[in-house]
mmCIF file of C-alpha atoms in Angstrom:
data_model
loop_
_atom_site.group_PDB
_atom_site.id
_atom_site.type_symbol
_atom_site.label_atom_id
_atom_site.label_comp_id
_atom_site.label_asym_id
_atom_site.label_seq_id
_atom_site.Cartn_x
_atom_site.Cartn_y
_atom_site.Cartn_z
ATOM 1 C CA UNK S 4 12.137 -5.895 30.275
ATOM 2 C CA UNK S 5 9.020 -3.703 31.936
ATOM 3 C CA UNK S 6 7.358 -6.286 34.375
ATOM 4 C CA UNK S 7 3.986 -5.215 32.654
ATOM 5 C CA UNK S 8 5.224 -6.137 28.989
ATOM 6 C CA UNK S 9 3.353 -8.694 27.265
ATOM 7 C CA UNK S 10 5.788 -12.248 27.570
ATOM 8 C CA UNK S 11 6.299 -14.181 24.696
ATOM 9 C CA UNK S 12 6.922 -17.744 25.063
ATOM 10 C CA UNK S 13 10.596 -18.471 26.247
ATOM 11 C CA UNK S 14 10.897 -20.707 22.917
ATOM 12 C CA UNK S 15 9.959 -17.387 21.044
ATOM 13 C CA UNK S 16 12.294 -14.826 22.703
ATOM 14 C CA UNK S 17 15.707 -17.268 21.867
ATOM 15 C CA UNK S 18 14.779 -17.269 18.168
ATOM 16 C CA UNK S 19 16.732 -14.657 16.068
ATOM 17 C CA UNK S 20 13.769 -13.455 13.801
ATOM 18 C CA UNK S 21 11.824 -12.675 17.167
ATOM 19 C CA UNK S 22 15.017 -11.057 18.435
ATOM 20 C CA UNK S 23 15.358 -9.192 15.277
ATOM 21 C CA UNK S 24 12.073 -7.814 15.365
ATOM 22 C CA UNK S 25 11.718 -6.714 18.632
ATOM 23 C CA UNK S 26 15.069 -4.784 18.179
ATOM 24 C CA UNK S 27 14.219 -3.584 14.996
ATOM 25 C CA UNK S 28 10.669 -2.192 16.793
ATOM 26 C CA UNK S 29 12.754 -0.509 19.519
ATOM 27 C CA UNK S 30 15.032 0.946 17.169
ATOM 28 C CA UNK S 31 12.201 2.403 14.599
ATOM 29 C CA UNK S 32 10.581 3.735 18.234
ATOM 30 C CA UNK S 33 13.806 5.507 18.577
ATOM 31 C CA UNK S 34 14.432 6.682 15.312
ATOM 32 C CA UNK S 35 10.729 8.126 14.939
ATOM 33 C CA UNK S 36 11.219 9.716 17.909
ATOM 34 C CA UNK S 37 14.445 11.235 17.360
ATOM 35 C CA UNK S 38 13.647 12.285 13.866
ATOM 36 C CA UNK S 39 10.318 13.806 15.155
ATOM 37 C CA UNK S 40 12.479 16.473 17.075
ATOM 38 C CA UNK S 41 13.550 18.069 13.606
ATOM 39 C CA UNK S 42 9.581 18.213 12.548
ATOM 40 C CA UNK S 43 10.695 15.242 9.868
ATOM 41 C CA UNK S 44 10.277 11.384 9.266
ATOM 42 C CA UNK S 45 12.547 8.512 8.365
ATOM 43 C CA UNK S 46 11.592 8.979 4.761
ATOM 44 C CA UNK S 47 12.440 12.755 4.562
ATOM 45 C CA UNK S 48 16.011 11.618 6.148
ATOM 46 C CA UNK S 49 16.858 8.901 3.562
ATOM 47 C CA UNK S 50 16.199 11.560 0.920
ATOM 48 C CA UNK S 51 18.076 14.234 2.418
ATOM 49 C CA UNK S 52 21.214 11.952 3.104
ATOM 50 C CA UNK S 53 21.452 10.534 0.099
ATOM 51 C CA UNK S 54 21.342 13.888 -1.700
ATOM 52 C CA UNK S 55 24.090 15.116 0.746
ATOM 53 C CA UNK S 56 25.998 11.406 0.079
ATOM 54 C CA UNK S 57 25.605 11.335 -3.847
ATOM 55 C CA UNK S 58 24.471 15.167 -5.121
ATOM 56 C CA UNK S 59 21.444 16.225 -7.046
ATOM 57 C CA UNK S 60 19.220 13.401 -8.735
ATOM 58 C CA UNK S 61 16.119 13.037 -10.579
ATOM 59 C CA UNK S 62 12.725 11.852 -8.300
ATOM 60 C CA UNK S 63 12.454 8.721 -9.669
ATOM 61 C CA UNK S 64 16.028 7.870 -9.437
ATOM 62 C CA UNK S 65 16.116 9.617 -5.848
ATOM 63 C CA UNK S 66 12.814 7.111 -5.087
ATOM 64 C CA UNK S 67 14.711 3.847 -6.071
ATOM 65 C CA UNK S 68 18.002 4.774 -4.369
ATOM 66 C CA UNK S 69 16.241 5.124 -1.242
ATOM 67 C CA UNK S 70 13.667 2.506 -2.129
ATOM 68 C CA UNK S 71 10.378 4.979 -1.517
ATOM 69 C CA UNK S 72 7.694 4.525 -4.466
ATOM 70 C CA UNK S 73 7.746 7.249 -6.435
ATOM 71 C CA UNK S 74 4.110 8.842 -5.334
ATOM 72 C CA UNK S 75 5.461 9.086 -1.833
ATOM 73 C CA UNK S 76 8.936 10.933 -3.319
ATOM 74 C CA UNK S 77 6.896 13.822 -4.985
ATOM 75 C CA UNK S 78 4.752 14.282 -1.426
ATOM 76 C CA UNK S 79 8.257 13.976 0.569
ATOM 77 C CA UNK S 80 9.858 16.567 -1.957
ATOM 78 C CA UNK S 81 7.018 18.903 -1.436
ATOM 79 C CA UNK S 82 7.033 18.829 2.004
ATOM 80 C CA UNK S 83 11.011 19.555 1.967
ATOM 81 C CA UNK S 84 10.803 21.701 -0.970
ATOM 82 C CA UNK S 85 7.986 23.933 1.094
ATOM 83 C CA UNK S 86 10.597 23.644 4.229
ATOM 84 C CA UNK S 87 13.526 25.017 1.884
ATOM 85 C CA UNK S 88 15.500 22.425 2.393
ATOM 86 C CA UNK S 89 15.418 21.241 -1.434
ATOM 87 C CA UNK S 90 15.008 22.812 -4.744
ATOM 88 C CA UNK S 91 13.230 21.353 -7.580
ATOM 89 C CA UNK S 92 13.845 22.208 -11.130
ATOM 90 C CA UNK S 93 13.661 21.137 -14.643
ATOM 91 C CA UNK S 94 16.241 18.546 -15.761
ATOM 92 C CA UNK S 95 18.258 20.487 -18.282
ATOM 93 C CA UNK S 96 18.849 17.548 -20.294
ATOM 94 C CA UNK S 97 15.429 16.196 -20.057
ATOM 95 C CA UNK S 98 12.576 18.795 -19.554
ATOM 96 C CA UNK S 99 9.949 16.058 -18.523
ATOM 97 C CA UNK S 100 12.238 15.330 -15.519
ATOM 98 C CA UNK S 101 12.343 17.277 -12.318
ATOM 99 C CA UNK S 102 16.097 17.571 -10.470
ATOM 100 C CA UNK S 103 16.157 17.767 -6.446
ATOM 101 C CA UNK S 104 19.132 19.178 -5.210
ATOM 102 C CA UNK S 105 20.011 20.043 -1.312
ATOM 103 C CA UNK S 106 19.791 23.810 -0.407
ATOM 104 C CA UNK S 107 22.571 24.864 2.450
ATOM 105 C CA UNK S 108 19.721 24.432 4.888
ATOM 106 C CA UNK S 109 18.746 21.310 3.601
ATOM 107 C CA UNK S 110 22.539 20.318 3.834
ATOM 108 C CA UNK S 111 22.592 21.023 7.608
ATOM 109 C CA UNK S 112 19.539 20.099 8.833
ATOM 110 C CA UNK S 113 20.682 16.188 6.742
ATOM 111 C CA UNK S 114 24.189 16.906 9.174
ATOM 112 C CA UNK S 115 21.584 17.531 12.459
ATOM 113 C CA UNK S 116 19.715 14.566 11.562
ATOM 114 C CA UNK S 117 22.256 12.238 10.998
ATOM 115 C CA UNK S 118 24.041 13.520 14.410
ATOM 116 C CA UNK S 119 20.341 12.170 15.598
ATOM 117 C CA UNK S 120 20.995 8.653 13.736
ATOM 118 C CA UNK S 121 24.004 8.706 15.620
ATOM 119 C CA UNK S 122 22.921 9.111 19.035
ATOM 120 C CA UNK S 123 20.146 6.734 18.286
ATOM 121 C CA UNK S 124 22.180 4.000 17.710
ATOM 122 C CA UNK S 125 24.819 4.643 20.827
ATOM 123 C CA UNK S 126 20.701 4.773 23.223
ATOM 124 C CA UNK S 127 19.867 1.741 21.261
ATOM 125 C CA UNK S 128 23.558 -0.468 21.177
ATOM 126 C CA UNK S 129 24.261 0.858 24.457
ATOM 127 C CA UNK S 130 24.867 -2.423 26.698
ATOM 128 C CA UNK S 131 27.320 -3.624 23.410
ATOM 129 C CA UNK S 132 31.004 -2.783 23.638
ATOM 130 C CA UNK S 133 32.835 -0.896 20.299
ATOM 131 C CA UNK S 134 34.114 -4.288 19.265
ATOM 132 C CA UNK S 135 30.608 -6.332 19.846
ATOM 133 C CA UNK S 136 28.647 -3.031 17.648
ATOM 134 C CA UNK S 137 31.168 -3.773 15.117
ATOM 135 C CA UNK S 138 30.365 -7.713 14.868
ATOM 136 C CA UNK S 139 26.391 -7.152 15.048
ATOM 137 C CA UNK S 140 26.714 -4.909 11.919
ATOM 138 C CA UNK S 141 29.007 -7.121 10.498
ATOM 139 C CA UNK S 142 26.675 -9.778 11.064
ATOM 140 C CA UNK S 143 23.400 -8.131 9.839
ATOM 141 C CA UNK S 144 25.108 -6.565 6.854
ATOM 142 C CA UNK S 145 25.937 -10.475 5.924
ATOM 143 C CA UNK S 146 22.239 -11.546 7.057
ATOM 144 C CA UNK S 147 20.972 -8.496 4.723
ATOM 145 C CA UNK S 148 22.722 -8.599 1.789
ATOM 146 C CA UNK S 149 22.006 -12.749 1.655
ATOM 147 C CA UNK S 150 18.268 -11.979 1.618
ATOM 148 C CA UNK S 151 18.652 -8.804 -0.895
ATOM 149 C CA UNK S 152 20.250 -10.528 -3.520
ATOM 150 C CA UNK S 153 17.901 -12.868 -3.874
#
């Protein structure tokens, strides 16, 4: 820790939420960072990725997938529709509904950005050996999907 960073009490920093948040800062830090050397955001990543992972979808669908209101989908789209790296059209099967799909750019800069993901987490679980990475994920995936189902 940076001798000028602000100490938390000692009873603070052993307590897992305090833990998890801290990490969770460093890691968004990271991420923002990385993310920021394609021009893009976090946002613009989930929707990419998921269009790479699962194909064209509608906005609204797209915006619940990756859990981004649907406003914020129809700015994101814009900004990667104007970038070419999606195309918008009319649903076929529903002409009140738009359909994003990936262009071939869109398609690689989604495999340069999650080669960024992956770097980010090997700078960020660095001091953790393959097995120990494996058991925090297994861990939070527990921790998360206990809260989500709630």
């Amino acid at each position: 820790m940076d001798a000028t960073a602000p100490q938390s009490p000692a009873g603070l920093r052993t307590t897992p939420s305090w833990l998890l948040n801290q990490t969770a800062s460093h890691a968004g830090r990271l991420l923002a960072e990385g993310f920021a050397a394609h021009d893009l955001r976090g946002y613009h990543y989930r929707l990419l990725a998921t269009l790479a992972e699962d194909g064209p979808a509608s906005q609204a669908d797209l915006g619940r997938r990756c859990g981004i209101d649907r406003s914020d989908v129809v700015a994101a789209v814009n900004d990667l529709a104007g970038r070419g790296l999606v195309i918008r059209a009319p649903d076929p099967a529903d002409r009140r509904r738009n359909v994003i799909s990936l262009t071939d750019t869109g398609a690689d800069e989604a495999h340069r950005m999650t080669d960024t993901v992956t770097r980010v987490q090997d700078d960020l679980l660095a001091p953790l050996s393959t097995a120990e990475r494996a058991e925090l994920t297994r861990l939070l995936t527990r921790l998360l999907d206990h809260h989500t189902r709630r």
